[in-house]
Amino acid sequence: MIKKLALNKSYLLSIFLVGFLAAFKWFGLFIAVPMAYAYSRRRFLAFFIFLVGVMLIFSVSHALWFPDWLVVYKFRSTRFGPPFHSSLGVLLQEFGISISSAYLPLMFGSWFLVQVLCLVNRLRPSLAIVLSLLSILIWAPDTTAQMLFMLTLLVLLEVNWDRPLWIGIVFGSTLWMTLMAAAAIGEIIPGLPFVNRLSFLSGPYGGPRLAFWAHLPLFLLIPKILEAARRKNASNLRTVE
Amino acid sequence: MGCKTENFEKSLFIILLIVGLIIRFYCIVYVDWTNSSDLNNYFWAASQVATGESAYRLWAQNLAGPRADLLPFELVIMSAVVQIWPSPEALRWFFVVD
């Protein structure tokens, strides 16, 4: 079994790349389970070795400055206050819903649900990778419009581009989101000096109006995400498996 | 048909990657942002490492001014960039692909 795995270059390379990504950016850890699932092809030992390999690379990367870097984890674990940027919490607060004491349960609860759905084969791995990132970042209190922009692009790689209208709607709303973020920040984009005049629509940076515009493309994509979740045998499954 | 879809997805991915890099380059390097406090945070941490100091120790002991939250490996790479080009501008270029 081990010998077979060792000969599988793509399997070993993916362990290295996911481990490298996790060592470089935390979000690499969040996608480790669906990646392991995709590359282990439902073989438990291969799945287990994949995760151990990723964790090993992640741990070794922490060998430097041990245990000084604990300060970063302490800082991160308490980072649930301002600045709120464009988070969903800001928007929900406007409707009288406070999630300020539930950030961690919401993040890890929804992330865990995605992992379970992937492991019981209810989500294809590529969609599970996208949703793993979405489930963590969507609840983060310091989520920015830039993060949401990147999440929207990631989701777009998974949904069905069957109608040009969808492409227009999502790109249009993403462009609008970008303009609103620029207007709220108050920076004038060179060549587009009118942008800061749109601040009467964006509201101040960190406010509920900007949070709404920043989430709008993802809200529009919800039906397509659900459709993608039902479409288990989509073509992009092949690219992962 | 399947091959066509796969090619379309690959092309789309490459196009998004290139467009994304161009936009990132424009926003991060080309545009002269007036708020560069984050950039200075990261430059400070990378410079500490480049001189053999542990940025984390300074943060832990409250001996540091600016605050950043970087993984050790990310900090190592940033310090390598700063050693090659000791300027906050180097980190701007690095952030295009970071």
Short mmCIF file of C-alpha atoms in Angstrom, two decimals:
data_model
loop_
_atom_site.label_atom_id
_atom_site.label_comp_id
_atom_site.label_asym_id
_atom_site.label_seq_id
_atom_site.Cartn_x
_atom_site.Cartn_y
_atom_site.Cartn_z
CA MET A 1 0.00 0.00 0.00
CA ILE A 2 2.71 2.43 1.11
CA LYS A 3 4.85 1.46 -1.86
CA LYS A 4 1.97 2.15 -4.23
CA LEU A 5 1.38 5.52 -2.63
CA ALA A 6 5.06 6.41 -2.80
CA LEU A 7 4.99 5.79 -6.54
CA ASN A 8 2.03 8.11 -6.99
CA LYS A 9 3.75 11.39 -7.72
CA SER A 10 0.60 13.52 -7.79
CA TYR A 11 -0.35 12.21 -4.34
CA LEU A 12 3.04 13.08 -2.85
CA LEU A 13 3.19 16.41 -4.64
CA SER A 14 -0.25 17.36 -3.34
CA ILE A 15 0.81 16.53 0.25
CA PHE A 16 3.83 18.78 -0.18
CA LEU A 17 1.86 21.61 -1.79
CA VAL A 18 -0.97 21.59 0.77
CA GLY A 19 1.60 21.39 3.60
CA PHE A 20 3.60 24.22 2.06
CA LEU A 21 0.45 26.30 1.65
CA ALA A 22 -0.59 25.61 5.26
CA ALA A 23 2.87 26.63 6.48
CA PHE A 24 2.61 29.84 4.49
CA LYS A 25 -1.06 30.74 5.03
CA TRP A 26 -3.44 29.30 7.63
CA PHE A 27 -6.17 28.73 5.08
CA GLY A 28 -4.11 25.83 3.70
CA LEU A 29 -5.13 23.86 6.78
CA PHE A 30 -8.82 24.41 6.08
CA ILE A 31 -8.66 22.67 2.71
CA ALA A 32 -6.53 19.72 3.86
CA VAL A 33 -9.45 17.32 4.48
CA PRO A 34 -11.14 17.58 1.05
CA MET A 35 -7.73 17.50 -0.63
CA ALA A 36 -6.84 14.35 1.31
CA TYR A 37 -10.21 12.86 0.40
CA ALA A 38 -9.73 13.61 -3.30
CA TYR A 39 -6.23 12.21 -3.53
CA SER A 40 -6.66 9.19 -1.26
CA ARG A 41 -9.52 7.83 -3.38
CA ARG A 42 -11.41 6.58 -0.33
CA ARG A 43 -8.47 4.56 1.02
CA PHE A 44 -8.33 5.25 4.72
CA LEU A 45 -4.57 4.77 5.11
CA ALA A 46 -3.85 7.07 2.19
CA PHE A 47 -6.26 9.66 3.65
CA PHE A 48 -4.60 9.38 7.07
CA ILE A 49 -1.04 9.61 5.67
CA PHE A 50 -2.01 12.66 3.63
CA LEU A 51 -3.25 14.54 6.71
CA VAL A 52 -0.27 13.45 8.82
CA GLY A 53 2.08 14.63 6.05
CA VAL A 54 0.41 18.04 5.88
CA MET A 55 0.48 18.43 9.66
CA LEU A 56 4.13 17.37 9.73
CA ILE A 57 5.14 20.05 7.22
CA PHE A 58 3.03 22.61 9.09
CA SER A 59 4.67 21.62 12.42
CA VAL A 60 8.22 21.62 11.06
CA SER A 61 7.66 25.12 9.69
CA HIS A 62 7.03 26.19 13.29
CA ALA A 63 10.36 24.85 14.51
CA LEU A 64 11.93 28.28 14.14
CA TRP A 65 11.38 30.65 17.06
CA PHE A 66 9.58 28.03 19.14
CA PRO A 67 7.73 28.92 21.34
CA ASP A 68 7.93 32.68 20.69
CA TRP A 69 5.32 32.46 17.92
CA LEU A 70 2.68 31.47 20.48
CA VAL A 71 2.09 35.20 20.78
CA VAL A 72 0.60 35.18 17.28
CA TYR A 73 -1.87 32.43 18.16
CA LYS A 74 -2.85 34.26 21.35
CA PHE A 75 -3.36 37.42 19.31
CA ARG A 76 -5.38 35.57 16.66
CA SER A 77 -7.59 33.74 19.18
CA THR A 78 -8.73 37.02 20.70
CA ARG A 79 -9.04 38.92 17.44
CA PHE A 80 -12.81 39.15 17.38
CA GLY A 81 -13.19 42.87 17.80
CA PRO A 82 -12.63 45.95 15.68
CA PRO A 83 -11.78 46.61 12.90
CA PHE A 84 -14.88 44.94 11.47
CA HIS A 85 -14.26 45.93 7.84
CA SER A 86 -17.08 44.37 5.76
CA SER A 87 -18.04 41.35 7.84
CA LEU A 88 -21.41 39.63 7.85
CA GLY A 89 -21.64 40.42 11.57
CA VAL A 90 -21.85 44.14 10.77
CA LEU A 91 -24.73 43.51 8.38
CA LEU A 92 -26.63 41.21 10.74
CA GLN A 93 -26.16 43.70 13.58
CA GLU A 94 -28.11 46.21 11.49
CA PHE A 95 -31.07 43.80 11.62
CA GLY A 96 -30.71 43.36 15.37
CA ILE A 97 -28.95 39.98 15.13
CA SER A 98 -25.75 39.81 17.12
CA ILE A 99 -23.28 37.01 16.42
CA SER A 100 -20.43 38.59 18.36
CA SER A 101 -20.29 35.71 20.87
CA ALA A 102 -20.71 33.01 18.23
CA TYR A 103 -17.94 33.69 15.74
CA LEU A 104 -15.87 30.61 16.61
CA PRO A 105 -18.81 28.13 16.84
CA LEU A 106 -20.20 29.43 13.53
CA MET A 107 -16.84 29.25 11.78
CA PHE A 108 -15.85 25.80 12.95
CA GLY A 109 -19.42 24.45 12.98
CA SER A 110 -19.98 25.30 9.33
CA TRP A 111 -16.45 24.20 8.39
CA PHE A 112 -17.01 20.87 10.17
CA LEU A 113 -20.34 20.39 8.36
CA VAL A 114 -18.62 20.86 4.99
CA GLN A 115 -15.96 18.28 5.92
CA VAL A 116 -18.60 15.76 6.98
CA LEU A 117 -20.61 16.30 3.78
CA CYS A 118 -17.43 15.78 1.78
CA LEU A 119 -16.46 12.62 3.67
CA VAL A 120 -19.91 11.06 3.24
CA ASN A 121 -19.65 11.88 -0.46
CA ARG A 122 -22.42 14.47 -0.49
CA LEU A 123 -20.11 17.17 -1.85
CA ARG A 124 -17.50 16.72 -4.52
CA PRO A 125 -13.99 17.57 -3.26
CA SER A 126 -13.45 20.64 -5.44
CA LEU A 127 -16.66 22.23 -4.17
CA ALA A 128 -15.80 21.16 -0.62
CA ILE A 129 -12.47 23.01 -0.94
CA VAL A 130 -14.25 26.22 -1.96
CA LEU A 131 -16.92 25.85 0.74
CA SER A 132 -14.28 25.08 3.40
CA LEU A 133 -12.74 28.49 2.81
CA LEU A 134 -16.11 30.18 2.50
CA SER A 135 -17.40 28.65 5.75
CA ILE A 136 -14.47 30.05 7.73
CA LEU A 137 -14.08 33.46 6.12
CA ILE A 138 -17.76 34.35 5.82
CA TRP A 139 -18.14 34.47 9.63
CA ALA A 140 -14.81 36.13 10.39
CA PRO A 141 -15.42 39.52 12.02
CA ASP A 142 -12.51 41.10 10.14
CA THR A 143 -13.46 39.88 6.67
CA THR A 144 -12.70 42.54 4.11
CA ALA A 145 -14.28 43.35 0.75
CA GLN A 146 -11.07 42.05 -0.86
CA MET A 147 -11.47 38.65 0.83
CA LEU A 148 -15.10 38.46 -0.28
CA PHE A 149 -14.05 39.39 -3.82
CA MET A 150 -11.59 36.49 -3.90
CA LEU A 151 -14.18 34.13 -2.40
CA THR A 152 -16.64 35.14 -5.11
CA LEU A 153 -14.09 34.33 -7.81
CA LEU A 154 -13.42 30.96 -6.17
CA VAL A 155 -17.13 30.14 -6.07
CA LEU A 156 -17.43 31.16 -9.72
CA LEU A 157 -14.96 28.42 -10.62
CA GLU A 158 -17.41 25.89 -9.20
CA VAL A 159 -20.80 27.03 -10.41
CA ASN A 160 -22.33 26.30 -13.77
CA TRP A 161 -21.74 29.03 -16.37
CA ASP A 162 -24.69 27.99 -18.44
CA ARG A 163 -26.20 31.43 -18.99
CA PRO A 164 -24.28 34.58 -19.94
CA LEU A 165 -26.79 36.50 -17.81
CA TRP A 166 -25.27 34.95 -14.69
CA ILE A 167 -21.77 36.00 -15.74
CA GLY A 168 -23.04 39.54 -16.29
CA ILE A 169 -24.90 39.69 -12.98
CA VAL A 170 -22.03 38.37 -10.91
CA PHE A 171 -19.30 40.38 -12.61
CA GLY A 172 -21.47 43.49 -12.50
CA SER A 173 -22.14 43.07 -8.79
CA THR A 174 -18.45 42.30 -8.15
CA LEU A 175 -17.43 45.46 -9.96
CA TRP A 176 -19.99 47.39 -7.93
CA MET A 177 -18.63 45.85 -4.73
CA THR A 178 -15.13 47.02 -5.67
CA LEU A 179 -16.31 50.56 -6.39
CA MET A 180 -18.21 50.68 -3.09
CA ALA A 181 -15.15 49.47 -1.16
CA ALA A 182 -12.95 52.09 -2.85
CA ALA A 183 -15.55 54.80 -2.17
CA ALA A 184 -15.91 53.80 1.49
CA ILE A 185 -12.16 53.69 2.06
CA GLY A 186 -12.04 57.17 0.57
CA GLU A 187 -9.18 56.47 -1.77
CA ILE A 188 -9.41 57.89 -5.25
CA ILE A 189 -8.47 55.32 -7.84
CA PRO A 190 -6.21 57.05 -10.41
CA GLY A 191 -8.19 57.62 -13.57
CA LEU A 192 -11.49 57.21 -11.73
CA PRO A 193 -11.77 60.36 -9.58
CA PHE A 194 -15.56 60.05 -9.37
CA VAL A 195 -15.35 56.93 -7.25
CA ASN A 196 -15.10 58.71 -3.91
CA ARG A 197 -18.30 60.60 -4.76
CA LEU A 198 -20.11 57.26 -4.51
CA SER A 199 -19.52 57.25 -0.75
CA PHE A 200 -23.10 58.43 -0.24
CA LEU A 201 -24.10 54.94 -1.43
CA SER A 202 -21.33 52.93 0.20
CA GLY A 203 -21.63 54.57 3.61
CA PRO A 204 -18.58 54.75 5.87
CA TYR A 205 -15.94 52.02 5.89
CA GLY A 206 -16.93 49.28 8.36
CA GLY A 207 -20.61 50.18 8.09
CA PRO A 208 -23.60 47.95 7.22
CA ARG A 209 -24.12 49.39 3.73
CA LEU A 210 -20.61 48.48 2.61
CA ALA A 211 -21.04 45.04 4.23
CA PHE A 212 -24.19 44.56 2.14
CA TRP A 213 -22.56 45.57 -1.15
CA ALA A 214 -19.52 43.43 -0.36
CA HIS A 215 -21.67 40.32 0.20
CA LEU A 216 -24.09 40.95 -2.65
CA PRO A 217 -22.27 38.83 -5.31
CA LEU A 218 -22.12 35.88 -2.88
CA PHE A 219 -25.81 36.31 -2.00
CA LEU A 220 -26.62 36.21 -5.71
CA LEU A 221 -24.59 33.05 -6.07
CA ILE A 222 -26.39 31.11 -3.30
CA PRO A 223 -28.83 29.37 -5.72
CA LYS A 224 -25.90 28.45 -7.95
CA ILE A 225 -23.91 27.10 -4.98
CA LEU A 226 -26.87 24.90 -3.99
CA GLU A 227 -27.21 23.77 -7.59
CA ALA A 228 -23.48 22.94 -7.69
CA ALA A 229 -23.83 20.96 -4.45
CA ARG A 230 -26.51 18.81 -6.05
CA ARG A 231 -24.45 18.37 -9.23
CA LYS A 232 -22.10 15.72 -7.88
CA ASN A 233 -20.79 14.42 -11.16
CA ALA A 234 -19.72 17.72 -12.59
CA SER A 235 -16.88 17.98 -15.04
CA ASN A 236 -14.53 19.70 -12.61
CA LEU A 237 -14.57 16.61 -10.42
CA ARG A 238 -12.27 15.02 -12.94
CA THR A 239 -9.68 17.73 -12.59
CA VAL A 240 -9.28 16.88 -8.91
CA GLU A 241 -9.76 13.16 -8.98
CA MET B 1 -17.81 17.62 -25.08
CA GLY B 2 -16.13 16.81 -21.76
CA CYS B 3 -12.75 17.79 -23.16
CA LYS B 4 -14.22 21.08 -24.38
CA THR B 5 -15.59 21.84 -20.91
CA GLU B 6 -12.26 20.96 -19.33
CA ASN B 7 -10.40 23.22 -21.76
CA PHE B 8 -12.87 26.02 -21.09
CA GLU B 9 -12.31 25.66 -17.34
CA LYS B 10 -8.52 25.65 -17.76
CA SER B 11 -8.67 28.72 -20.00
CA LEU B 12 -10.99 30.46 -17.57
CA PHE B 13 -8.65 29.66 -14.68
CA ILE B 14 -5.60 31.00 -16.56
CA ILE B 15 -7.47 34.15 -17.63
CA LEU B 16 -8.67 34.81 -14.06
CA LEU B 17 -5.14 34.22 -12.76
CA ILE B 18 -3.57 36.68 -15.21
CA VAL B 19 -6.30 39.31 -14.76
CA GLY B 20 -6.05 38.88 -10.98
CA LEU B 21 -2.28 39.36 -11.02
CA ILE B 22 -2.58 42.47 -13.21
CA ILE B 23 -5.23 43.94 -10.87
CA ARG B 24 -3.11 43.08 -7.82
CA PHE B 25 -0.04 44.64 -9.42
CA TYR B 26 -2.02 47.78 -10.23
CA CYS B 27 -3.52 48.11 -6.75
CA ILE B 28 -0.47 47.08 -4.71
CA VAL B 29 2.54 48.37 -6.64
CA TYR B 30 1.36 50.96 -9.13
CA VAL B 31 -1.12 52.91 -7.02
CA ASP B 32 0.53 55.21 -4.51
CA TRP B 33 -1.52 54.40 -1.42
CA THR B 34 -1.19 56.96 1.33
CA ASN B 35 -2.01 54.47 4.10
CA SER B 36 1.07 52.27 4.36
CA SER B 37 0.94 51.34 8.05
CA ASP B 38 0.38 47.64 7.28
CA LEU B 39 3.31 47.64 4.89
CA ASN B 40 5.54 49.18 7.56
CA ASN B 41 4.36 46.56 10.08
CA TYR B 42 5.45 43.76 7.81
CA PHE B 43 8.67 45.49 6.82
CA TRP B 44 9.57 45.99 10.47
CA ALA B 45 9.00 42.29 11.27
CA ALA B 46 10.91 41.09 8.19
CA SER B 47 13.79 43.46 8.97
CA GLN B 48 14.04 42.13 12.54
CA VAL B 49 14.35 38.59 11.23
CA ALA B 50 16.86 39.68 8.61
CA THR B 51 19.10 41.00 11.40
CA GLY B 52 18.81 37.73 13.34
CA GLU B 53 16.24 38.94 15.86
CA SER B 54 13.02 37.13 16.72
CA ALA B 55 10.13 39.43 15.92
CA TYR B 56 7.84 37.18 17.98
CA ARG B 57 10.00 37.59 21.10
CA LEU B 58 9.81 41.37 20.74
CA TRP B 59 6.04 41.20 20.37
CA ALA B 60 5.74 38.82 23.33
CA GLN B 61 7.79 41.12 25.54
CA ASN B 62 6.00 44.22 24.30
CA LEU B 63 9.30 45.57 23.01
CA ALA B 64 7.90 46.08 19.55
CA GLY B 65 6.00 48.98 18.12
CA PRO B 66 3.98 47.80 15.18
CA ARG B 67 2.01 44.60 15.43
CA ALA B 68 1.71 41.86 12.81
CA ASP B 69 0.44 38.30 12.84
CA LEU B 70 2.49 36.19 10.52
CA LEU B 71 3.24 32.49 10.37
CA PRO B 72 6.95 31.68 10.89
CA PHE B 73 7.41 30.41 7.36
CA GLU B 74 5.77 33.50 5.86
CA LEU B 75 8.06 35.66 7.98
CA VAL B 76 11.12 33.74 6.78
CA ILE B 77 10.18 34.33 3.15
CA MET B 78 9.49 38.01 3.80
CA SER B 79 12.86 38.41 5.50
CA ALA B 80 14.55 36.76 2.50
CA VAL B 81 12.82 39.27 0.22
CA VAL B 82 13.91 42.16 2.44
CA GLN B 83 17.49 40.89 2.52
CA ILE B 84 17.60 40.95 -1.27
CA TRP B 85 15.98 44.38 -1.51
CA PRO B 86 15.95 46.16 1.86
CA SER B 87 12.96 48.39 1.26
CA PRO B 88 9.21 48.29 1.97
CA GLU B 89 8.84 48.48 -1.81
CA ALA B 90 10.22 44.93 -2.02
CA LEU B 91 7.31 43.69 0.08
CA ARG B 92 4.85 45.51 -2.16
CA TRP B 93 6.11 43.45 -5.10
CA PHE B 94 6.06 40.32 -2.97
CA PHE B 95 2.42 40.92 -2.00
CA VAL B 96 1.39 40.77 -5.65
CA VAL B 97 1.98 37.01 -5.55
CA ASP B 98 1.53 36.49 -1.78
#
